[in-house]
Amino acid sequence: GLAVAATSATGIANAGSHGWQPTKPIDFIIMAGKGGGADKMARFMQAIVEESKLSSRPLVPTNKSGGSGAEALTAMKNASDPDHTIMVTLNSFFTTPLRNPGIGVDVQTFAPVGRMAEDTFLLWVHKDSGITSFDQFLKVAKAEGNKWVMGGTGKNSEDNIITDHLNTEYGLNMKYIPYKGGGAVAKDVAGKQVNSSVNNPSEALGFYEAGTMVPLIAFTDKRLALFPKVPTLGEIFVGGKQAPWSYYMQRAVVGAPGMSDKALAYYTDLFQKVYNSEKWQGYMKKNSLQGEMLNGDGLKAYWKTQVDNHRAILKASGAIK
C-alpha cells in the first residue's frame, strides 16, 4: 500500500511543483467569436491540457467577443477569482483599451502567462474573381471603389488596420465590414458574400485546400513555408515603388489582474508544457504560426512595444486622437 501512496504523491507534487493548484474549473475566456483563429487555438490548447492530463482542473472556454474584446477585458478586470481566470488574447488586447479608455483597462496589470505564437495575415480572394496577383487586385479594387468589400473580424481590429493600410498606401476605397469572428469572414469569402479578407492561415486553410480561396500576398517579413509561392508585400513593386509592411498578431494567454505569483507560476509552467508539446509544435507549423514562447518580463516588454506601435497606427488612421 505504501508504494502506491508514494507514487500518487509524486504525481501530485510534479503537477504542482510550485505548491499552488487550481481548486476548481478554470475560466478560460476567449477574446473573440467562435470559429476564428483565437477560438481554434484556445480549444486546441484545452484539448492538449486534457489529453495529457496537465492540469488537475479543467479549462472551461467561453467566447466573449463583444465590443472587439472590450467585454472580455472587462470580465478579466472584474474577475472575482483572478487565480482561476485566464484569457486568450489577440492584438485587440492592445487596440481596444487605446480606443476605449473608458473601460479603464491597463494591459500591464494582466499576468504575463505566455505568448504562444505570432499569427500571420494573408490577403485572400475567391478563385472565381479571376484575380491571381496583387497587381490585378489593386486594379480591380480601385475600379470598384467602395463597392469592393473587405470582410474582417471586429471594428478597428487587426483586419481593419490592414484594410486601412491598403486603402491609404494604394489609393483604394474598399468598404470594411466587421464580423464577430474570422471563421465567419472566411466562410463569406468562400460563399462570395464579400470580395476579400485578410484571414489568418488557420481560418482560411480549409477553403484554400479546397481551391476556393486564393492567397495573393502575405503581410510578413519573409514568405511563409505553407505558401511558398505567395510573395510578401515587401517583394512587390507597385507604380515603381516598394512598400514593405508586415503585421503580426499575438496569440497569448494572460491571467486576470490581481492573480497571485503562485498561480502565475502554475499557469506559466502549464502553458510552457503546452508550447513544448509535439501537438502544439505541429499546430504552429500547420497554421503558419511563428515565434518563440515569451513569458514574464519578456512578455510585458513585448506588450509595451506593441501598445506603442498600435497607438501610432491608430493615430495615423484617425481611430484615436
PDB file of C-alpha atoms in Angstrom:
ATOM      1  CA  GLY A   1       0.000   0.000   0.000  1.00  0.00           C
ATOM      2  CA  LEU A   2       2.850   2.381   0.834  1.00  0.00           C
ATOM      3  CA  ALA A   3       4.385   2.176  -2.650  1.00  0.00           C
ATOM      4  CA  VAL A   4       1.111   3.194  -4.254  1.00  0.00           C
ATOM      5  CA  ALA A   5       0.702   6.144  -1.904  1.00  0.00           C
ATOM      6  CA  ALA A   6       4.244   7.267  -2.661  1.00  0.00           C
ATOM      7  CA  THR A   7       3.757   7.257  -6.440  1.00  0.00           C
ATOM      8  CA  SER A   8       0.466   9.116  -6.351  1.00  0.00           C
ATOM      9  CA  ALA A   9       2.006  11.716  -4.040  1.00  0.00           C
ATOM     10  CA  THR A  10       4.878  12.202  -6.504  1.00  0.00           C
ATOM     11  CA  GLY A  11       2.386  12.606  -9.333  1.00  0.00           C
ATOM     12  CA  ILE A  12       0.652  15.392  -7.445  1.00  0.00           C
ATOM     13  CA  ALA A  13       3.958  17.007  -6.435  1.00  0.00           C
ATOM     14  CA  ASN A  14       5.055  17.121 -10.075  1.00  0.00           C
ATOM     15  CA  ALA A  15       1.787  18.592 -11.228  1.00  0.00           C
ATOM     16  CA  GLY A  16       2.111  21.379  -8.710  1.00  0.00           C
ATOM     17  CA  SER A  17       5.826  21.818  -8.178  1.00  0.00           C
ATOM     18  CA  HIS A  18       5.006  25.435  -7.251  1.00  0.00           C
ATOM     19  CA  GLY A  19       2.811  24.357  -4.370  1.00  0.00           C
ATOM     20  CA  TRP A  20      -0.274  26.035  -5.846  1.00  0.00           C
ATOM     21  CA  GLN A  21      -3.021  24.031  -7.567  1.00  0.00           C
ATOM     22  CA  PRO A  22      -6.338  25.197  -9.013  1.00  0.00           C
ATOM     23  CA  THR A  23      -9.151  24.109  -6.707  1.00  0.00           C
ATOM     24  CA  LYS A  24     -11.988  24.459  -9.240  1.00  0.00           C
ATOM     25  CA  PRO A  25     -12.520  24.649 -13.022  1.00  0.00           C
ATOM     26  CA  ILE A  26     -10.503  27.419 -14.683  1.00  0.00           C
ATOM     27  CA  ASP A  27     -12.412  30.127 -16.540  1.00  0.00           C
ATOM     28  CA  PHE A  28     -10.750  30.290 -19.979  1.00  0.00           C
ATOM     29  CA  ILE A  29     -12.022  33.429 -21.719  1.00  0.00           C
ATOM     30  CA  ILE A  30     -11.624  33.808 -25.497  1.00  0.00           C
ATOM     31  CA  MET A  31     -11.458  37.422 -26.652  1.00  0.00           C
ATOM     32  CA  ALA A  32     -13.212  36.658 -29.966  1.00  0.00           C
ATOM     33  CA  GLY A  33     -16.081  34.757 -31.586  1.00  0.00           C
ATOM     34  CA  LYS A  34     -16.416  31.066 -32.468  1.00  0.00           C
ATOM     35  CA  GLY A  35     -14.514  29.598 -35.402  1.00  0.00           C
ATOM     36  CA  GLY A  36     -11.777  32.231 -35.659  1.00  0.00           C
ATOM     37  CA  GLY A  37      -8.054  31.794 -35.060  1.00  0.00           C
ATOM     38  CA  ALA A  38      -8.213  32.658 -31.345  1.00  0.00           C
ATOM     39  CA  ASP A  39     -11.138  30.291 -30.749  1.00  0.00           C
ATOM     40  CA  LYS A  40      -9.483  27.427 -32.645  1.00  0.00           C
ATOM     41  CA  MET A  41      -6.232  27.935 -30.769  1.00  0.00           C
ATOM     42  CA  ALA A  42      -7.900  28.084 -27.335  1.00  0.00           C
ATOM     43  CA  ARG A  43      -9.853  24.872 -27.900  1.00  0.00           C
ATOM     44  CA  PHE A  44      -6.798  23.127 -29.309  1.00  0.00           C
ATOM     45  CA  MET A  45      -4.751  24.083 -26.212  1.00  0.00           C
ATOM     46  CA  GLN A  46      -7.607  22.960 -23.973  1.00  0.00           C
ATOM     47  CA  ALA A  47      -7.549  19.562 -25.738  1.00  0.00           C
ATOM     48  CA  ILE A  48      -3.768  19.224 -25.211  1.00  0.00           C
ATOM     49  CA  VAL A  49      -4.174  20.021 -21.495  1.00  0.00           C
ATOM     50  CA  GLU A  50      -6.955  17.429 -21.162  1.00  0.00           C
ATOM     51  CA  GLU A  51      -5.362  14.644 -23.207  1.00  0.00           C
ATOM     52  CA  SER A  52      -2.015  14.928 -21.426  1.00  0.00           C
ATOM     53  CA  LYS A  53      -3.701  15.495 -18.039  1.00  0.00           C
ATOM     54  CA  LEU A  54      -1.550  18.594 -17.486  1.00  0.00           C
ATOM     55  CA  SER A  55      -3.992  20.293 -15.102  1.00  0.00           C
ATOM     56  CA  SER A  56      -5.845  18.895 -12.099  1.00  0.00           C
ATOM     57  CA  ARG A  57      -8.869  21.020 -13.034  1.00  0.00           C
ATOM     58  CA  PRO A  58     -10.375  21.567 -16.498  1.00  0.00           C
ATOM     59  CA  LEU A  59     -10.067  24.714 -18.619  1.00  0.00           C
ATOM     60  CA  VAL A  60     -13.582  25.915 -19.493  1.00  0.00           C
ATOM     61  CA  PRO A  61     -13.602  28.055 -22.681  1.00  0.00           C
ATOM     62  CA  THR A  62     -16.097  30.934 -23.013  1.00  0.00           C
ATOM     63  CA  ASN A  63     -16.288  33.241 -26.031  1.00  0.00           C
ATOM     64  CA  LYS A  64     -16.672  36.925 -25.176  1.00  0.00           C
ATOM     65  CA  SER A  65     -16.451  38.828 -28.461  1.00  0.00           C
ATOM     66  CA  GLY A  66     -18.496  41.931 -27.616  1.00  0.00           C
ATOM     67  CA  GLY A  67     -17.040  45.361 -28.368  1.00  0.00           C
ATOM     68  CA  SER A  68     -13.942  43.999 -30.169  1.00  0.00           C
ATOM     69  CA  GLY A  69     -12.861  42.312 -26.942  1.00  0.00           C
ATOM     70  CA  ALA A  70     -13.997  45.032 -24.508  1.00  0.00           C
ATOM     71  CA  GLU A  71     -16.431  42.532 -22.969  1.00  0.00           C
ATOM     72  CA  ALA A  72     -13.599  40.044 -22.360  1.00  0.00           C
ATOM     73  CA  LEU A  73     -11.194  42.665 -20.970  1.00  0.00           C
ATOM     74  CA  THR A  74     -13.849  43.971 -18.587  1.00  0.00           C
ATOM     75  CA  ALA A  75     -14.688  40.421 -17.436  1.00  0.00           C
ATOM     76  CA  MET A  76     -10.985  39.825 -16.727  1.00  0.00           C
ATOM     77  CA  LYS A  77     -10.567  43.134 -14.910  1.00  0.00           C
ATOM     78  CA  ASN A  78     -13.585  42.366 -12.703  1.00  0.00           C
ATOM     79  CA  ALA A  79     -12.790  38.655 -12.216  1.00  0.00           C
ATOM     80  CA  SER A  80     -13.994  37.585  -8.778  1.00  0.00           C
ATOM     81  CA  ASP A  81     -11.290  34.892  -8.632  1.00  0.00           C
ATOM     82  CA  PRO A  82      -8.169  36.048 -10.528  1.00  0.00           C
ATOM     83  CA  ASP A  83      -6.324  32.817  -9.714  1.00  0.00           C
ATOM     84  CA  HIS A  84      -8.884  30.819 -11.721  1.00  0.00           C
ATOM     85  CA  THR A  85      -9.346  33.250 -14.645  1.00  0.00           C
ATOM     86  CA  ILE A  86      -7.188  33.266 -17.783  1.00  0.00           C
ATOM     87  CA  MET A  87      -7.743  34.553 -21.323  1.00  0.00           C
ATOM     88  CA  VAL A  88      -6.585  34.016 -24.900  1.00  0.00           C
ATOM     89  CA  THR A  89      -5.759  37.365 -26.494  1.00  0.00           C
ATOM     90  CA  LEU A  90      -5.217  38.910 -29.914  1.00  0.00           C
ATOM     91  CA  ASN A  91      -3.966  42.398 -30.776  1.00  0.00           C
ATOM     92  CA  SER A  92      -7.334  43.791 -29.635  1.00  0.00           C
ATOM     93  CA  PHE A  93      -5.643  43.371 -26.229  1.00  0.00           C
ATOM     94  CA  PHE A  94      -3.650  46.473 -27.286  1.00  0.00           C
ATOM     95  CA  THR A  95      -6.079  48.344 -29.536  1.00  0.00           C
ATOM     96  CA  THR A  96      -9.351  48.084 -27.580  1.00  0.00           C
ATOM     97  CA  PRO A  97      -8.034  49.779 -24.391  1.00  0.00           C
ATOM     98  CA  LEU A  98      -6.485  52.514 -26.595  1.00  0.00           C
ATOM     99  CA  ARG A  99      -9.799  53.127 -28.368  1.00  0.00           C
ATOM    100  CA  ASN A 100     -11.954  52.806 -25.234  1.00  0.00           C
ATOM    101  CA  PRO A 101     -10.116  54.496 -22.365  1.00  0.00           C
ATOM    102  CA  GLY A 102     -13.476  54.477 -20.576  1.00  0.00           C
ATOM    103  CA  ILE A 103     -13.212  50.744 -19.787  1.00  0.00           C
ATOM    104  CA  GLY A 104     -10.218  51.617 -17.578  1.00  0.00           C
ATOM    105  CA  VAL A 105      -8.048  48.693 -18.658  1.00  0.00           C
ATOM    106  CA  ASP A 106      -4.251  48.825 -18.373  1.00  0.00           C
ATOM    107  CA  VAL A 107      -2.792  45.752 -20.095  1.00  0.00           C
ATOM    108  CA  GLN A 108       0.349  45.928 -17.939  1.00  0.00           C
ATOM    109  CA  THR A 109      -1.788  44.876 -14.941  1.00  0.00           C
ATOM    110  CA  PHE A 110      -2.533  41.483 -16.558  1.00  0.00           C
ATOM    111  CA  ALA A 111      -0.482  38.440 -15.591  1.00  0.00           C
ATOM    112  CA  PRO A 112       2.027  37.519 -18.361  1.00  0.00           C
ATOM    113  CA  VAL A 113       1.373  33.770 -18.685  1.00  0.00           C
ATOM    114  CA  GLY A 114       2.750  33.190 -22.181  1.00  0.00           C
ATOM    115  CA  ARG A 115       2.822  34.318 -25.786  1.00  0.00           C
ATOM    116  CA  MET A 116       2.268  31.037 -27.590  1.00  0.00           C
ATOM    117  CA  ALA A 117       2.880  32.338 -31.112  1.00  0.00           C
ATOM    118  CA  GLU A 118       2.537  35.236 -33.501  1.00  0.00           C
ATOM    119  CA  ASP A 119      -0.084  34.701 -36.179  1.00  0.00           C
ATOM    120  CA  THR A 120       0.225  35.866 -39.753  1.00  0.00           C
ATOM    121  CA  PHE A 121      -2.106  37.505 -42.274  1.00  0.00           C
ATOM    122  CA  LEU A 122      -2.628  36.993 -45.993  1.00  0.00           C
ATOM    123  CA  LEU A 123      -4.841  38.789 -48.497  1.00  0.00           C
ATOM    124  CA  TRP A 124      -7.497  36.392 -49.847  1.00  0.00           C
ATOM    125  CA  VAL A 125      -9.971  36.455 -52.752  1.00  0.00           C
ATOM    126  CA  HIS A 126     -12.360  33.892 -54.248  1.00  0.00           C
ATOM    127  CA  LYS A 127     -10.902  31.853 -57.130  1.00  0.00           C
ATOM    128  CA  ASP A 128     -13.874  32.871 -59.318  1.00  0.00           C
ATOM    129  CA  SER A 129     -12.750  36.516 -59.102  1.00  0.00           C
ATOM    130  CA  GLY A 130     -10.059  35.525 -61.606  1.00  0.00           C
ATOM    131  CA  ILE A 131      -7.555  37.603 -59.620  1.00  0.00           C
ATOM    132  CA  THR A 132      -4.203  35.857 -59.246  1.00  0.00           C
ATOM    133  CA  SER A 133      -1.797  38.694 -58.346  1.00  0.00           C
ATOM    134  CA  PHE A 134      -1.664  41.708 -56.046  1.00  0.00           C
ATOM    135  CA  ASP A 135      -1.283  43.980 -59.084  1.00  0.00           C
ATOM    136  CA  GLN A 136      -4.522  42.662 -60.556  1.00  0.00           C
ATOM    137  CA  PHE A 137      -6.202  43.001 -57.165  1.00  0.00           C
ATOM    138  CA  LEU A 138      -5.248  46.687 -56.958  1.00  0.00           C
ATOM    139  CA  LYS A 139      -6.622  47.418 -60.442  1.00  0.00           C
ATOM    140  CA  VAL A 140      -9.957  45.693 -59.783  1.00  0.00           C
ATOM    141  CA  ALA A 141     -10.375  47.051 -56.218  1.00  0.00           C
ATOM    142  CA  LYS A 142      -9.520  50.578 -57.388  1.00  0.00           C
ATOM    143  CA  ALA A 143     -12.079  50.386 -60.213  1.00  0.00           C
ATOM    144  CA  GLU A 144     -14.759  49.061 -57.825  1.00  0.00           C
ATOM    145  CA  GLY A 145     -14.187  51.817 -55.238  1.00  0.00           C
ATOM    146  CA  ASN A 146     -16.384  51.328 -52.160  1.00  0.00           C
ATOM    147  CA  LYS A 147     -18.316  48.552 -53.896  1.00  0.00           C
ATOM    148  CA  TRP A 148     -15.298  46.361 -53.138  1.00  0.00           C
ATOM    149  CA  VAL A 149     -15.988  44.814 -49.723  1.00  0.00           C
ATOM    150  CA  MET A 150     -13.323  43.553 -47.336  1.00  0.00           C
ATOM    151  CA  GLY A 151     -14.644  41.370 -44.537  1.00  0.00           C
ATOM    152  CA  GLY A 152     -12.776  41.244 -41.232  1.00  0.00           C
ATOM    153  CA  THR A 153     -13.022  40.428 -37.538  1.00  0.00           C
ATOM    154  CA  GLY A 154     -14.148  43.413 -35.452  1.00  0.00           C
ATOM    155  CA  LYS A 155     -14.117  47.175 -35.871  1.00  0.00           C
ATOM    156  CA  ASN A 156     -10.735  48.943 -35.610  1.00  0.00           C
ATOM    157  CA  SER A 157      -9.215  45.498 -35.174  1.00  0.00           C
ATOM    158  CA  GLU A 158      -6.170  43.883 -36.814  1.00  0.00           C
ATOM    159  CA  ASP A 159      -8.106  43.203 -40.040  1.00  0.00           C
ATOM    160  CA  ASN A 160      -9.372  46.781 -40.045  1.00  0.00           C
ATOM    161  CA  ILE A 161      -5.825  48.115 -39.531  1.00  0.00           C
ATOM    162  CA  ILE A 162      -4.568  46.122 -42.542  1.00  0.00           C
ATOM    163  CA  THR A 163      -7.533  47.263 -44.687  1.00  0.00           C
ATOM    164  CA  ASP A 164      -6.862  50.911 -43.731  1.00  0.00           C
ATOM    165  CA  HIS A 165      -3.211  50.429 -44.649  1.00  0.00           C
ATOM    166  CA  LEU A 166      -4.087  49.068 -48.112  1.00  0.00           C
ATOM    167  CA  ASN A 167      -6.630  51.853 -48.694  1.00  0.00           C
ATOM    168  CA  THR A 168      -4.147  54.562 -47.691  1.00  0.00           C
ATOM    169  CA  GLU A 169      -0.996  53.139 -49.255  1.00  0.00           C
ATOM    170  CA  TYR A 170      -2.536  52.140 -52.600  1.00  0.00           C
ATOM    171  CA  GLY A 171      -5.268  54.749 -53.064  1.00  0.00           C
ATOM    172  CA  LEU A 172      -8.157  52.299 -52.634  1.00  0.00           C
ATOM    173  CA  ASN A 173     -11.600  52.949 -51.177  1.00  0.00           C
ATOM    174  CA  MET A 174     -12.585  49.443 -50.036  1.00  0.00           C
ATOM    175  CA  LYS A 175     -15.527  49.168 -47.684  1.00  0.00           C
ATOM    176  CA  TYR A 176     -14.711  47.274 -44.469  1.00  0.00           C
ATOM    177  CA  ILE A 177     -17.399  45.099 -42.877  1.00  0.00           C
ATOM    178  CA  PRO A 178     -16.733  43.827 -39.334  1.00  0.00           C
ATOM    179  CA  TYR A 179     -17.715  40.297 -38.257  1.00  0.00           C
ATOM    180  CA  LYS A 180     -17.643  38.636 -34.843  1.00  0.00           C
ATOM    181  CA  GLY A 181     -15.045  36.035 -35.818  1.00  0.00           C
ATOM    182  CA  GLY A 182     -12.599  35.093 -38.553  1.00  0.00           C
ATOM    183  CA  GLY A 183     -14.396  31.827 -39.268  1.00  0.00           C
ATOM    184  CA  ALA A 184     -17.488  33.696 -40.444  1.00  0.00           C
ATOM    185  CA  VAL A 185     -15.338  36.007 -42.591  1.00  0.00           C
ATOM    186  CA  ALA A 186     -13.629  33.130 -44.424  1.00  0.00           C
ATOM    187  CA  LYS A 187     -16.996  31.455 -44.970  1.00  0.00           C
ATOM    188  CA  ASP A 188     -18.361  34.620 -46.577  1.00  0.00           C
ATOM    189  CA  VAL A 189     -15.362  34.996 -48.904  1.00  0.00           C
ATOM    190  CA  ALA A 190     -15.818  31.343 -49.884  1.00  0.00           C
ATOM    191  CA  GLY A 191     -19.564  31.983 -50.318  1.00  0.00           C
ATOM    192  CA  LYS A 192     -18.933  35.151 -52.379  1.00  0.00           C
ATOM    193  CA  GLN A 193     -20.773  37.380 -49.870  1.00  0.00           C
ATOM    194  CA  VAL A 194     -17.687  39.621 -49.589  1.00  0.00           C
ATOM    195  CA  ASN A 195     -14.874  40.236 -52.083  1.00  0.00           C
ATOM    196  CA  SER A 196     -11.768  39.745 -49.961  1.00  0.00           C
ATOM    197  CA  SER A 197     -10.357  39.162 -46.493  1.00  0.00           C
ATOM    198  CA  VAL A 198      -7.065  39.209 -44.619  1.00  0.00           C
ATOM    199  CA  ASN A 199      -7.778  35.945 -42.791  1.00  0.00           C
ATOM    200  CA  ASN A 200      -5.099  34.141 -40.782  1.00  0.00           C
ATOM    201  CA  PRO A 201      -3.950  30.842 -42.341  1.00  0.00           C
ATOM    202  CA  SER A 202      -5.845  28.726 -39.769  1.00  0.00           C
ATOM    203  CA  GLU A 203      -9.138  30.411 -40.694  1.00  0.00           C
ATOM    204  CA  ALA A 204      -8.858  30.032 -44.477  1.00  0.00           C
ATOM    205  CA  LEU A 205      -6.909  26.763 -44.684  1.00  0.00           C
ATOM    206  CA  GLY A 206      -9.898  24.501 -45.413  1.00  0.00           C
ATOM    207  CA  PHE A 207     -11.116  26.759 -48.229  1.00  0.00           C
ATOM    208  CA  TYR A 208      -7.559  27.150 -49.570  1.00  0.00           C
ATOM    209  CA  GLU A 209      -7.071  23.373 -49.637  1.00  0.00           C
ATOM    210  CA  ALA A 210     -10.418  23.026 -51.435  1.00  0.00           C
ATOM    211  CA  GLY A 211      -9.190  25.565 -54.002  1.00  0.00           C
ATOM    212  CA  THR A 212     -11.948  28.081 -53.206  1.00  0.00           C
ATOM    213  CA  MET A 213      -9.865  30.859 -51.640  1.00  0.00           C
ATOM    214  CA  VAL A 214      -6.701  32.223 -53.252  1.00  0.00           C
ATOM    215  CA  PRO A 215      -3.930  33.959 -51.258  1.00  0.00           C
ATOM    216  CA  LEU A 216      -2.369  36.953 -53.069  1.00  0.00           C
ATOM    217  CA  ILE A 217       0.195  38.355 -50.644  1.00  0.00           C
ATOM    218  CA  ALA A 218       1.494  37.751 -47.113  1.00  0.00           C
ATOM    219  CA  PHE A 219       1.883  40.605 -44.616  1.00  0.00           C
ATOM    220  CA  THR A 220       5.086  39.057 -43.252  1.00  0.00           C
ATOM    221  CA  ASP A 221       8.828  39.767 -43.336  1.00  0.00           C
ATOM    222  CA  LYS A 222       9.520  36.647 -45.364  1.00  0.00           C
ATOM    223  CA  ARG A 223       7.474  34.115 -47.319  1.00  0.00           C
ATOM    224  CA  LEU A 224       5.516  31.547 -45.328  1.00  0.00           C
ATOM    225  CA  ALA A 225       6.615  27.917 -45.646  1.00  0.00           C
ATOM    226  CA  LEU A 226       2.971  26.924 -46.055  1.00  0.00           C
ATOM    227  CA  PHE A 227       2.523  29.311 -49.005  1.00  0.00           C
ATOM    228  CA  PRO A 228       5.922  29.362 -50.760  1.00  0.00           C
ATOM    229  CA  LYS A 229       4.534  30.904 -53.968  1.00  0.00           C
ATOM    230  CA  VAL A 230       2.833  33.812 -52.208  1.00  0.00           C
ATOM    231  CA  PRO A 231       5.028  36.939 -52.184  1.00  0.00           C
ATOM    232  CA  THR A 232       5.295  39.312 -49.227  1.00  0.00           C
ATOM    233  CA  LEU A 233       4.216  42.926 -49.586  1.00  0.00           C
ATOM    234  CA  GLY A 234       7.890  43.894 -49.373  1.00  0.00           C
ATOM    235  CA  GLU A 235       8.759  41.967 -52.540  1.00  0.00           C
ATOM    236  CA  ILE A 236       6.232  43.789 -54.686  1.00  0.00           C
ATOM    237  CA  PHE A 237       6.849  46.950 -56.668  1.00  0.00           C
ATOM    238  CA  VAL A 238       3.715  48.959 -57.393  1.00  0.00           C
ATOM    239  CA  GLY A 239       3.947  52.053 -59.590  1.00  0.00           C
ATOM    240  CA  GLY A 240       7.723  51.850 -59.325  1.00  0.00           C
ATOM    241  CA  LYS A 241       7.766  51.914 -55.506  1.00  0.00           C
ATOM    242  CA  GLN A 242       8.317  49.225 -52.948  1.00  0.00           C
ATOM    243  CA  ALA A 243       6.362  49.409 -49.724  1.00  0.00           C
ATOM    244  CA  PRO A 244       7.435  46.699 -47.300  1.00  0.00           C
ATOM    245  CA  TRP A 245       4.963  46.385 -44.453  1.00  0.00           C
ATOM    246  CA  SER A 246       4.418  43.489 -42.101  1.00  0.00           C
ATOM    247  CA  TYR A 247       1.913  42.964 -39.337  1.00  0.00           C
ATOM    248  CA  TYR A 248       1.660  40.117 -36.840  1.00  0.00           C
ATOM    249  CA  MET A 249      -0.873  39.166 -34.210  1.00  0.00           C
ATOM    250  CA  GLN A 250      -0.005  37.951 -30.741  1.00  0.00           C
ATOM    251  CA  ARG A 251      -1.556  34.669 -29.699  1.00  0.00           C
ATOM    252  CA  ALA A 252      -1.051  34.852 -25.961  1.00  0.00           C
ATOM    253  CA  VAL A 253      -2.512  33.577 -22.712  1.00  0.00           C
ATOM    254  CA  VAL A 254      -2.870  36.123 -19.902  1.00  0.00           C
ATOM    255  CA  GLY A 255      -4.038  35.931 -16.317  1.00  0.00           C
ATOM    256  CA  ALA A 256      -6.526  38.285 -14.686  1.00  0.00           C
ATOM    257  CA  PRO A 257      -5.150  41.384 -12.948  1.00  0.00           C
ATOM    258  CA  GLY A 258      -4.580  40.504  -9.298  1.00  0.00           C
ATOM    259  CA  MET A 259      -3.506  36.913  -9.992  1.00  0.00           C
ATOM    260  CA  SER A 260      -1.158  35.679  -7.254  1.00  0.00           C
ATOM    261  CA  ASP A 261       2.505  34.966  -8.052  1.00  0.00           C
ATOM    262  CA  LYS A 262       1.983  31.297  -7.180  1.00  0.00           C
ATOM    263  CA  ALA A 263      -0.934  30.935  -9.581  1.00  0.00           C
ATOM    264  CA  LEU A 264       1.018  32.774 -12.297  1.00  0.00           C
ATOM    265  CA  ALA A 265       3.918  30.344 -11.811  1.00  0.00           C
ATOM    266  CA  TYR A 266       1.482  27.434 -12.170  1.00  0.00           C
ATOM    267  CA  TYR A 267      -0.053  28.712 -15.445  1.00  0.00           C
ATOM    268  CA  THR A 268       3.330  29.753 -16.866  1.00  0.00           C
ATOM    269  CA  ASP A 269       4.545  26.201 -16.294  1.00  0.00           C
ATOM    270  CA  LEU A 270       1.305  24.714 -17.677  1.00  0.00           C
ATOM    271  CA  PHE A 271       1.433  26.673 -20.945  1.00  0.00           C
ATOM    272  CA  GLN A 272       5.187  26.132 -21.336  1.00  0.00           C
ATOM    273  CA  LYS A 273       4.337  22.394 -21.340  1.00  0.00           C
ATOM    274  CA  VAL A 274       1.625  23.014 -23.939  1.00  0.00           C
ATOM    275  CA  TYR A 275       4.076  25.044 -26.078  1.00  0.00           C
ATOM    276  CA  ASN A 276       6.738  22.313 -25.879  1.00  0.00           C
ATOM    277  CA  SER A 277       4.274  19.551 -26.788  1.00  0.00           C
ATOM    278  CA  GLU A 278       4.573  17.854 -30.166  1.00  0.00           C
ATOM    279  CA  LYS A 279       0.916  18.646 -30.833  1.00  0.00           C
ATOM    280  CA  TRP A 280       1.362  22.405 -30.345  1.00  0.00           C
ATOM    281  CA  GLN A 281       4.543  22.488 -32.434  1.00  0.00           C
ATOM    282  CA  GLY A 282       2.664  20.620 -35.181  1.00  0.00           C
ATOM    283  CA  TYR A 283      -0.257  23.048 -34.918  1.00  0.00           C
ATOM    284  CA  MET A 284       2.101  26.024 -35.285  1.00  0.00           C
ATOM    285  CA  LYS A 285       3.627  24.511 -38.399  1.00  0.00           C
ATOM    286  CA  LYS A 286       0.293  23.608 -39.970  1.00  0.00           C
ATOM    287  CA  ASN A 287      -1.130  27.106 -39.398  1.00  0.00           C
ATOM    288  CA  SER A 288       1.965  29.169 -40.259  1.00  0.00           C
ATOM    289  CA  LEU A 289       2.242  30.404 -36.666  1.00  0.00           C
ATOM    290  CA  GLN A 290       5.630  31.849 -35.752  1.00  0.00           C
ATOM    291  CA  GLY A 291       7.642  32.922 -32.754  1.00  0.00           C
ATOM    292  CA  GLU A 292       9.190  31.714 -29.546  1.00  0.00           C
ATOM    293  CA  MET A 293       7.388  31.325 -26.250  1.00  0.00           C
ATOM    294  CA  LEU A 294       7.574  34.576 -24.280  1.00  0.00           C
ATOM    295  CA  ASN A 295       6.550  34.993 -20.647  1.00  0.00           C
ATOM    296  CA  GLY A 296       7.211  37.058 -17.544  1.00  0.00           C
ATOM    297  CA  ASP A 297       9.138  40.306 -18.006  1.00  0.00           C
ATOM    298  CA  GLY A 298       9.905  39.477 -21.652  1.00  0.00           C
ATOM    299  CA  LEU A 299       6.197  39.309 -22.432  1.00  0.00           C
ATOM    300  CA  LYS A 300       5.492  42.551 -20.550  1.00  0.00           C
ATOM    301  CA  ALA A 301       8.229  44.327 -22.537  1.00  0.00           C
ATOM    302  CA  TYR A 302       6.702  42.956 -25.770  1.00  0.00           C
ATOM    303  CA  TRP A 303       3.294  44.329 -24.703  1.00  0.00           C
ATOM    304  CA  LYS A 304       4.797  47.777 -24.130  1.00  0.00           C
ATOM    305  CA  THR A 305       6.300  47.828 -27.639  1.00  0.00           C
ATOM    306  CA  GLN A 306       3.026  46.601 -29.147  1.00  0.00           C
ATOM    307  CA  VAL A 307       0.942  49.232 -27.327  1.00  0.00           C
ATOM    308  CA  ASP A 308       3.303  51.964 -28.607  1.00  0.00           C
ATOM    309  CA  ASN A 309       3.142  50.576 -32.186  1.00  0.00           C
ATOM    310  CA  HIS A 310      -0.648  50.324 -32.134  1.00  0.00           C
ATOM    311  CA  ARG A 311      -1.051  53.793 -30.657  1.00  0.00           C
ATOM    312  CA  ALA A 312       0.914  55.133 -33.661  1.00  0.00           C
ATOM    313  CA  ILE A 313      -1.112  53.025 -36.149  1.00  0.00           C
ATOM    314  CA  LEU A 314      -4.474  54.093 -34.669  1.00  0.00           C
ATOM    315  CA  LYS A 315      -3.445  57.752 -34.567  1.00  0.00           C
ATOM    316  CA  ALA A 316      -2.342  57.617 -38.207  1.00  0.00           C
ATOM    317  CA  SER A 317      -5.687  56.131 -39.274  1.00  0.00           C
ATOM    318  CA  GLY A 318      -7.640  58.668 -37.200  1.00  0.00           C
ATOM    319  CA  ALA A 319      -9.175  55.971 -34.971  1.00  0.00           C
ATOM    320  CA  ILE A 320      -7.814  57.772 -31.883  1.00  0.00           C
ATOM    321  CA  LYS A 321      -6.588  61.335 -31.268  1.00  0.00           C
TER     322      LYS A 321
END
